[in-house]
PDB file of C-alpha atoms in Angstrom:
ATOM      1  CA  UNK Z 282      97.449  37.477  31.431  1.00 52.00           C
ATOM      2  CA  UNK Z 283      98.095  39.977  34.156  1.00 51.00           C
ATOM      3  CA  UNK Z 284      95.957  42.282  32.079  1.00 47.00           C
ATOM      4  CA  UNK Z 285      93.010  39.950  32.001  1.00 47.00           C
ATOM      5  CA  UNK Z 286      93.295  38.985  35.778  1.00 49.00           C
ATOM      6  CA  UNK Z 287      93.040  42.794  36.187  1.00 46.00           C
ATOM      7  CA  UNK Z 288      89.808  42.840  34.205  1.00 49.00           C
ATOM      8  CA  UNK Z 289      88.358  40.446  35.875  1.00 48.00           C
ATOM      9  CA  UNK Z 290      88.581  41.400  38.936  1.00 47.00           C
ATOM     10  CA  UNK Z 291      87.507  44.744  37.935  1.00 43.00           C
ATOM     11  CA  UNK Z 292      84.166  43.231  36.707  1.00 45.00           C
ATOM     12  CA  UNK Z 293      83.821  41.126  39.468  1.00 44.00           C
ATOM     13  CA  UNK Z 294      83.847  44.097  42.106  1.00 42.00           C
ATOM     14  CA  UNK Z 295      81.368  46.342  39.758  1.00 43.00           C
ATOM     15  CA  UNK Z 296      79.072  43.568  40.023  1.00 40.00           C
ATOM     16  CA  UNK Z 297      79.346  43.562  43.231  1.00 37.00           C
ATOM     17  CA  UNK Z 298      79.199  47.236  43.475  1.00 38.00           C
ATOM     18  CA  UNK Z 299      75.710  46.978  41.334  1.00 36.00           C
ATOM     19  CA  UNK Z 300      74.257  44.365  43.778  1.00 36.00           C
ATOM     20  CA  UNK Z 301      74.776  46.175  46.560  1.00 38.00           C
ATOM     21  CA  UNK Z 302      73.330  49.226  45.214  1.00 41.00           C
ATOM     22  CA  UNK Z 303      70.305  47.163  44.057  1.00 48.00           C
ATOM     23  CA  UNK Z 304      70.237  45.813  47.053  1.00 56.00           C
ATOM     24  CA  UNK Z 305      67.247  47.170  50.525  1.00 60.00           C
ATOM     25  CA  UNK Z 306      68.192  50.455  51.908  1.00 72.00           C
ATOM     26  CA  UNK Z 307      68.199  49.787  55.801  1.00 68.00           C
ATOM     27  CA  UNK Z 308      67.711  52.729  58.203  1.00 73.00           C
ATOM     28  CA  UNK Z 309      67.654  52.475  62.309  1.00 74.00           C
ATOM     29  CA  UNK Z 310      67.552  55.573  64.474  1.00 82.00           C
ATOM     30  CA  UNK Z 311      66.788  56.234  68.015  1.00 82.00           C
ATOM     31  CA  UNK Z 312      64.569  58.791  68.968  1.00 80.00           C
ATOM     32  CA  UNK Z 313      65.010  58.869  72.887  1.00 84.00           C
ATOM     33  CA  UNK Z 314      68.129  60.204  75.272  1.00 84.00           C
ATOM     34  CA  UNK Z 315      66.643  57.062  77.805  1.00 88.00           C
ATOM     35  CA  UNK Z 316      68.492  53.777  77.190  1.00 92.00           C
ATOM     36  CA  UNK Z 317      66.221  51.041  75.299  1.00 93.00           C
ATOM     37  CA  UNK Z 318      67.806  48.608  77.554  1.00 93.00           C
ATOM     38  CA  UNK Z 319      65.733  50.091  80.779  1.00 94.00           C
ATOM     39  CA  UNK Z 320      62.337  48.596  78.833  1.00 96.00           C
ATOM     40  CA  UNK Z 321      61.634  45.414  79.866  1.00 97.00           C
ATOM     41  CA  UNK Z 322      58.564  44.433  77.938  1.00 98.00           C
ATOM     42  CA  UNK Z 323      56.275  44.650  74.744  1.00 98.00           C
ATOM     43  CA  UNK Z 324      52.933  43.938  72.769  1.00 98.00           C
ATOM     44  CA  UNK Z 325      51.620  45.615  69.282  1.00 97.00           C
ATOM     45  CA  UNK Z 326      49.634  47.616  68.512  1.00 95.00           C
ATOM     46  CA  UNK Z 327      47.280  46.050  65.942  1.00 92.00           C
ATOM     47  CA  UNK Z 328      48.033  47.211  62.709  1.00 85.00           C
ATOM     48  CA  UNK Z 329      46.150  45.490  59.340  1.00 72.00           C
ATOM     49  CA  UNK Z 330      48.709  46.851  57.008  1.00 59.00           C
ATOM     50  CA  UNK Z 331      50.787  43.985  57.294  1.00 63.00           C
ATOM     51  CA  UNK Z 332      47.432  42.218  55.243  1.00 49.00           C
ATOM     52  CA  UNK Z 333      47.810  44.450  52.491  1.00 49.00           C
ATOM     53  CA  UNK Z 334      51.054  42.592  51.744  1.00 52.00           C
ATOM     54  CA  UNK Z 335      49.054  39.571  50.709  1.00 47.00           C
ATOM     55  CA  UNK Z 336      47.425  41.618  48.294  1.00 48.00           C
ATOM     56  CA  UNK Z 337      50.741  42.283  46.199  1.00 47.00           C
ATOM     57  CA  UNK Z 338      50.936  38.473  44.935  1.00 49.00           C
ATOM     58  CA  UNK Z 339      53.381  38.165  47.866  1.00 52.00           C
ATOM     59  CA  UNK Z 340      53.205  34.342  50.517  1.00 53.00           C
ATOM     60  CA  UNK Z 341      50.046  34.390  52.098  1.00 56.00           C
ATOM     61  CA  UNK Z 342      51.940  34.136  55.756  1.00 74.00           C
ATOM     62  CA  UNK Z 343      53.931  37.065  55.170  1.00 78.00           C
ATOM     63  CA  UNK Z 344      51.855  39.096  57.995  1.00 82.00           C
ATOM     64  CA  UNK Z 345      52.746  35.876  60.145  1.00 86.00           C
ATOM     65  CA  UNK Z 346      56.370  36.004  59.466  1.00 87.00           C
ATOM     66  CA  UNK Z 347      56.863  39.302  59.780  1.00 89.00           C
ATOM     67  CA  UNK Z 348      55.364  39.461  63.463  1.00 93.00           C
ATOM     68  CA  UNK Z 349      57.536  35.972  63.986  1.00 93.00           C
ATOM     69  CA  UNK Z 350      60.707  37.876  63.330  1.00 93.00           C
ATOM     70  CA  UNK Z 351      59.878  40.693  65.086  1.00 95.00           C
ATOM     71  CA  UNK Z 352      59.208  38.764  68.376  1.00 97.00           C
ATOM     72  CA  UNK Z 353      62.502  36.837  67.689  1.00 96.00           C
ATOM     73  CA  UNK Z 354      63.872  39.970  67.335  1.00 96.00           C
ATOM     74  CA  UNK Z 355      62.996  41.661  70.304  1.00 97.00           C
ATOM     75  CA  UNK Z 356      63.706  39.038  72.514  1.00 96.00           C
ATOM     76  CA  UNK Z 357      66.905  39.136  72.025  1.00 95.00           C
ATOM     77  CA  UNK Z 358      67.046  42.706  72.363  1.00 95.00           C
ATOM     78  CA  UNK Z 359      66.030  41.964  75.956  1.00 95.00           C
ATOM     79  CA  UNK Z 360      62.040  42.324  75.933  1.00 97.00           C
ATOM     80  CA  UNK Z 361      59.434  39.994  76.840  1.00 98.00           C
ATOM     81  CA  UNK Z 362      56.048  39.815  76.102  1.00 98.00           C
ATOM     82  CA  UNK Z 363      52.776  41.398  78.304  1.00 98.00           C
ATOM     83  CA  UNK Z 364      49.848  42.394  76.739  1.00 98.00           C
ATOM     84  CA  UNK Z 365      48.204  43.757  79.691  1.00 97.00           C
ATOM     85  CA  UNK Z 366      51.000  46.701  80.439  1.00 97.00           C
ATOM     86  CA  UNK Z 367      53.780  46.853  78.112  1.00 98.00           C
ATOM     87  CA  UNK Z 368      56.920  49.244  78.327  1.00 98.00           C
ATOM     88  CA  UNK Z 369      56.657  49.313  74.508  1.00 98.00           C
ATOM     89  CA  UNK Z 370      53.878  49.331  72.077  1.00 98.00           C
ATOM     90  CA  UNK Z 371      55.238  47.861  68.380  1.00 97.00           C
ATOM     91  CA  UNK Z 372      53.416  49.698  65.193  1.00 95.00           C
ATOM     92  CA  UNK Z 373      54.344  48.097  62.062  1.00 92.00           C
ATOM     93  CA  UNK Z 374      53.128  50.116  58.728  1.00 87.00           C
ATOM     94  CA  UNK Z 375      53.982  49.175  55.210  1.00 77.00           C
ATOM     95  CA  UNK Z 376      53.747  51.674  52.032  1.00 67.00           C
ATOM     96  CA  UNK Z 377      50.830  48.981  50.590  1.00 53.00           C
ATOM     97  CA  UNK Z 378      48.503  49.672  52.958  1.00 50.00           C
ATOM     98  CA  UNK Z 379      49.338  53.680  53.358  1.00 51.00           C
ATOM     99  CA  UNK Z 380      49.059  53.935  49.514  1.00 48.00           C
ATOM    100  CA  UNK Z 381      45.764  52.204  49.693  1.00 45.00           C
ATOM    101  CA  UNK Z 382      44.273  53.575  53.116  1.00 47.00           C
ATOM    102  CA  UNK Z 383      43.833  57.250  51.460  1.00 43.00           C
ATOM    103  CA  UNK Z 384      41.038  55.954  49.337  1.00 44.00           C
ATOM    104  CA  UNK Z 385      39.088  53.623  52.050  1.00 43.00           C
ATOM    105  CA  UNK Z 386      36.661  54.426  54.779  1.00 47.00           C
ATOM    106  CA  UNK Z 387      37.435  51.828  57.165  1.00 45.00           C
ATOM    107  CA  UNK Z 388      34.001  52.056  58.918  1.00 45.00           C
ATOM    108  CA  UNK Z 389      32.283  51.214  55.677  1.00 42.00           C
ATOM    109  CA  UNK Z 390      34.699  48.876  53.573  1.00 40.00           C
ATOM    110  CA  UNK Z 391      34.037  45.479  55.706  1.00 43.00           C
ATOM    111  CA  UNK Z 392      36.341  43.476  53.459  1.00 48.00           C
ATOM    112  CA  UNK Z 393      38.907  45.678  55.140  1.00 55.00           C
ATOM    113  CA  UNK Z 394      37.180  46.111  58.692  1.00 72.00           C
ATOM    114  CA  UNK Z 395      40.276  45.481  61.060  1.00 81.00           C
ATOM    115  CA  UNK Z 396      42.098  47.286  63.573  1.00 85.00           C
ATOM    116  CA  UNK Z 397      44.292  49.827  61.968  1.00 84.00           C
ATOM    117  CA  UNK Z 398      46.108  52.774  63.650  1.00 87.00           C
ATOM    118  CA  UNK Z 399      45.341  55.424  64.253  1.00 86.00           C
ATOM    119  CA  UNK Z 400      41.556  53.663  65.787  1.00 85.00           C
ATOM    120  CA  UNK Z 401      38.579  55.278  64.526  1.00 79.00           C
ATOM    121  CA  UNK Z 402      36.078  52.381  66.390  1.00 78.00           C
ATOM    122  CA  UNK Z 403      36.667  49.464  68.631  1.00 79.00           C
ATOM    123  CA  UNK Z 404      37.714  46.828  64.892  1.00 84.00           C
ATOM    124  CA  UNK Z 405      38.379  43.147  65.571  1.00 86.00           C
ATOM    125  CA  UNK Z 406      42.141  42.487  65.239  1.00 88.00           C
ATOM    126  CA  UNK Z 407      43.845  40.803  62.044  1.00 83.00           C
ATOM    127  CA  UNK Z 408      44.964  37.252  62.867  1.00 84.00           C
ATOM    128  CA  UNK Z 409      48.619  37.802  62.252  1.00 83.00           C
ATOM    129  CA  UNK Z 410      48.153  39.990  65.696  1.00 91.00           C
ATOM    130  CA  UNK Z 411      46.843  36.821  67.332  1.00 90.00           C
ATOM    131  CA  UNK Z 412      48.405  36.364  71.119  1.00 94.00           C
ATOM    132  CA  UNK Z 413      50.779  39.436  70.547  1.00 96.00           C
ATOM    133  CA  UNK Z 414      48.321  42.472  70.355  1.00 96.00           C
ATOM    134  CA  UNK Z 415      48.158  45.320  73.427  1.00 97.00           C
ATOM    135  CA  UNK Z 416      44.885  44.389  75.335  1.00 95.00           C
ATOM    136  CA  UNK Z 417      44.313  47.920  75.539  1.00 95.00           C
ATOM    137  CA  UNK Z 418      45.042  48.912  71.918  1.00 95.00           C
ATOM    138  CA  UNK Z 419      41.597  50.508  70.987  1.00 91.00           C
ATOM    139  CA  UNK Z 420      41.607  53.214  73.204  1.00 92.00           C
ATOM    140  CA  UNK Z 421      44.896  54.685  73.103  1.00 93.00           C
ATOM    141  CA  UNK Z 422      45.677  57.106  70.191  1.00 87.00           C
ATOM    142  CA  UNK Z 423      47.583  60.366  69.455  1.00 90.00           C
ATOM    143  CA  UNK Z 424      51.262  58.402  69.740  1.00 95.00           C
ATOM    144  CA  UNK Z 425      53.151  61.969  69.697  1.00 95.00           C
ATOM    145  CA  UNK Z 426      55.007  62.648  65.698  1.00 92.00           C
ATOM    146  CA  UNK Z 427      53.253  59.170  64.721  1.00 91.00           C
ATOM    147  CA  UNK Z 428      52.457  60.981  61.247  1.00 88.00           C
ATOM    148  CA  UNK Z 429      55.848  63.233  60.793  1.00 88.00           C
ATOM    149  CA  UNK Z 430      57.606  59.796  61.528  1.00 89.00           C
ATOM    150  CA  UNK Z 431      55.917  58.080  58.574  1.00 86.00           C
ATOM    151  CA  UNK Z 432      56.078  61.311  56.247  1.00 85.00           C
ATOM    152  CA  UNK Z 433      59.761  60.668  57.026  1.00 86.00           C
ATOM    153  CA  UNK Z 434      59.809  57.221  55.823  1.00 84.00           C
ATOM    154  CA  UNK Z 435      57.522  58.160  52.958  1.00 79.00           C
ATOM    155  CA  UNK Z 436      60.217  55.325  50.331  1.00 76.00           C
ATOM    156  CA  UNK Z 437      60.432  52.964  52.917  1.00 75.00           C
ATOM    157  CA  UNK Z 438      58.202  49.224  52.224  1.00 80.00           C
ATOM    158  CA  UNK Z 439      58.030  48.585  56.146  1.00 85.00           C
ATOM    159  CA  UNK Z 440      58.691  50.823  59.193  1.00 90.00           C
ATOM    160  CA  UNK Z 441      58.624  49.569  62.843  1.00 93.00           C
ATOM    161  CA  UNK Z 442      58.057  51.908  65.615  1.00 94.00           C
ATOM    162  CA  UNK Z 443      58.730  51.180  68.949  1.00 96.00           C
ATOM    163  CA  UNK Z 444      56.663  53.818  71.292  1.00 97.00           C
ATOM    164  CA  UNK Z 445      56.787  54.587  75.267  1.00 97.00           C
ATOM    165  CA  UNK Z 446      53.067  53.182  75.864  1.00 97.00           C
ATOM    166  CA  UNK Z 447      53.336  55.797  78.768  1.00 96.00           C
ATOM    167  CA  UNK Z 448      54.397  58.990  77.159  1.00 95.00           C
ATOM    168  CA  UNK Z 449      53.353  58.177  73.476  1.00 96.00           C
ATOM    169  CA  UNK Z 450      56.727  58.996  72.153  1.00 95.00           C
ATOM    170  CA  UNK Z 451      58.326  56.920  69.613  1.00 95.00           C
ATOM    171  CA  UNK Z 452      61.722  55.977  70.683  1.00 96.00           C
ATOM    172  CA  UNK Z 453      63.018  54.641  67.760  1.00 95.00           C
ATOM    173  CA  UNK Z 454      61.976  53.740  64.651  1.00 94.00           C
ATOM    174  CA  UNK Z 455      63.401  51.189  61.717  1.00 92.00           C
ATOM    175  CA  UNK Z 456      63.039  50.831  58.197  1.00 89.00           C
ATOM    176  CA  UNK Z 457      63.388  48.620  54.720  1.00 86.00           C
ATOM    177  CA  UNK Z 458      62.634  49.899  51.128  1.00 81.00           C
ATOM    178  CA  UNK Z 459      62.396  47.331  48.252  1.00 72.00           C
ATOM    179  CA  UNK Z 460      60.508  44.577  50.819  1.00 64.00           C
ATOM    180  CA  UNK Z 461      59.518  41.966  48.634  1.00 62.00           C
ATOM    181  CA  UNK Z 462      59.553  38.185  49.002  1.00 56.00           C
ATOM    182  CA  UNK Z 463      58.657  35.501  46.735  1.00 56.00           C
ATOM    183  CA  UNK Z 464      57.453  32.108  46.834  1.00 56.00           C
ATOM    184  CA  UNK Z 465      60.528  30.476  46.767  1.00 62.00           C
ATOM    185  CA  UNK Z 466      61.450  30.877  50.536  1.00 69.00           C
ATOM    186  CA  UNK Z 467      59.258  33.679  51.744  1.00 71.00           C
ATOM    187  CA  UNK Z 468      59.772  32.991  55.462  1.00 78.00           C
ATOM    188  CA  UNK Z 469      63.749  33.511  55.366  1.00 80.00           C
ATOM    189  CA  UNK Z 470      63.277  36.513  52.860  1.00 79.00           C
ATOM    190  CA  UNK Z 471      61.378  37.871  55.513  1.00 82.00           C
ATOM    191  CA  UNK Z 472      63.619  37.421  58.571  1.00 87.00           C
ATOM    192  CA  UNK Z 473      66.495  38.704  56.472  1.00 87.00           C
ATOM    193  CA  UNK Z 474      64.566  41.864  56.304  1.00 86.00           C
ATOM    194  CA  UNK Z 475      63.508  42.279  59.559  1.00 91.00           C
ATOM    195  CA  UNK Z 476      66.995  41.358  61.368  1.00 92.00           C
ATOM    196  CA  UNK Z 477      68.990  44.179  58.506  1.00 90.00           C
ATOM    197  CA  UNK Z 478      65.980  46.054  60.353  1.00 91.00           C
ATOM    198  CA  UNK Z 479      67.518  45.441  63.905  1.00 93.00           C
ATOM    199  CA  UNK Z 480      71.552  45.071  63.150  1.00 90.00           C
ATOM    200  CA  UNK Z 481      72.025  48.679  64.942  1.00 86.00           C
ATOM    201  CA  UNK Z 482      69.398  48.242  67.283  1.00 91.00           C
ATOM    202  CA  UNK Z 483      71.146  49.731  70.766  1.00 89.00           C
ATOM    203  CA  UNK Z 484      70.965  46.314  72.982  1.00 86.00           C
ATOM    204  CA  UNK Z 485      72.251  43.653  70.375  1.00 76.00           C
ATOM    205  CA  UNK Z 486      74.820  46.093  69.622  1.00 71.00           C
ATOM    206  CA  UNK Z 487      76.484  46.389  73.111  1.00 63.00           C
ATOM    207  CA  UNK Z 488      76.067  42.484  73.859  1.00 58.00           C
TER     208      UNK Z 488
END
């Protein structure tokens, strides 16, 4: 008996053990010696990658749900909202849209003519971006290691950069590999990712 409690247990902990290891990789790191908490305020930079995530048989408000986390999200880090001069600028990228970007000329391919950083023209903005996009977005570029951060991330589904809107540098910078949701309750699958995203963010850590 004591044998087959033993066993039991043992399987119960490998499977466990092979959930776990099945289970997102999370990764948060801060890029800045200034303390996130001294930002007061944020917008996003319009991104369409977040679309391409419709294209993967995924919910079609996925893009919506992702940008509804994130706002829940950094609110209770601290920020607000103000899209006419933001402490922070928010890039979201996912691997769908990087993998398919290489082959598409943005200027040209109008089934996929929206806003995408970095801007090559003045694009109209995807509707997921609606009320939450930088009012200034199409005119600033060159976010300093915007491409070596990505590279970086290169297995990663979804990385969020949060970026100085005055310097350009990114001062920190999340991640999730194996981002998937299905139809069954896409809009919690989502937030699950997105908060794993911010469980080490600096300010929700030291409240």
């Amino acid at each position: 008996m004591i044998l087959k409690n033993m066993t039991s247990q043992f399987l119960g902990l490998l499977a466990l053990a092979v959930l776990w290891s099945c289970g997102p990789k999370i990764s948060s790191t801060v890029k800045t010696d200034k303390n996130l908490s001294a930002y007061e305020t944020y917008a996003y930079l319009p991104n369409s990658s977040i679309s391409s995530l419709d294209k993967t048989n995924q919910s079609e408000n996925v893009g919506e749900d992702i940008i509804a986390a994130m706002n829940r999200n950094m609110q209770e880090a601290g920020y607000t909202m103000n899209r006419q001069d933001p402490d922070l600028l928010v890039v979201i990228n996912t691997n769908y849209d990087r993998e398919t970007d290489v082959n598409v000329d943005r200027d040209l391919y109008y089934d996929y003519n929206y806003a995408y950083y970095p801007y090559t023209t003045a694009l109209p903005v995807n509707n997921y971006y609606n009320d939450n996009y930088y009012y200034g977005y199409d005119s600033y570029n060159d976010i300093i290691d915007y491409d070596l951060t990505l590279e970086r991330y290169t297995d990663a589904d979804m990385v969020v950069s949060l970026v100085d809107k005055d310097t350009r540098n990114i001062v920190w910078t999340g991640s999730v590999d194996d981002f998937y949701t299905y139809q069954s309750r896409p809009t919690e699958e989502v937030a699950d990712f997105v908060d794993d995203i911010f469980d080490d963010y600096p300010t929700l850590t030291q409240k």
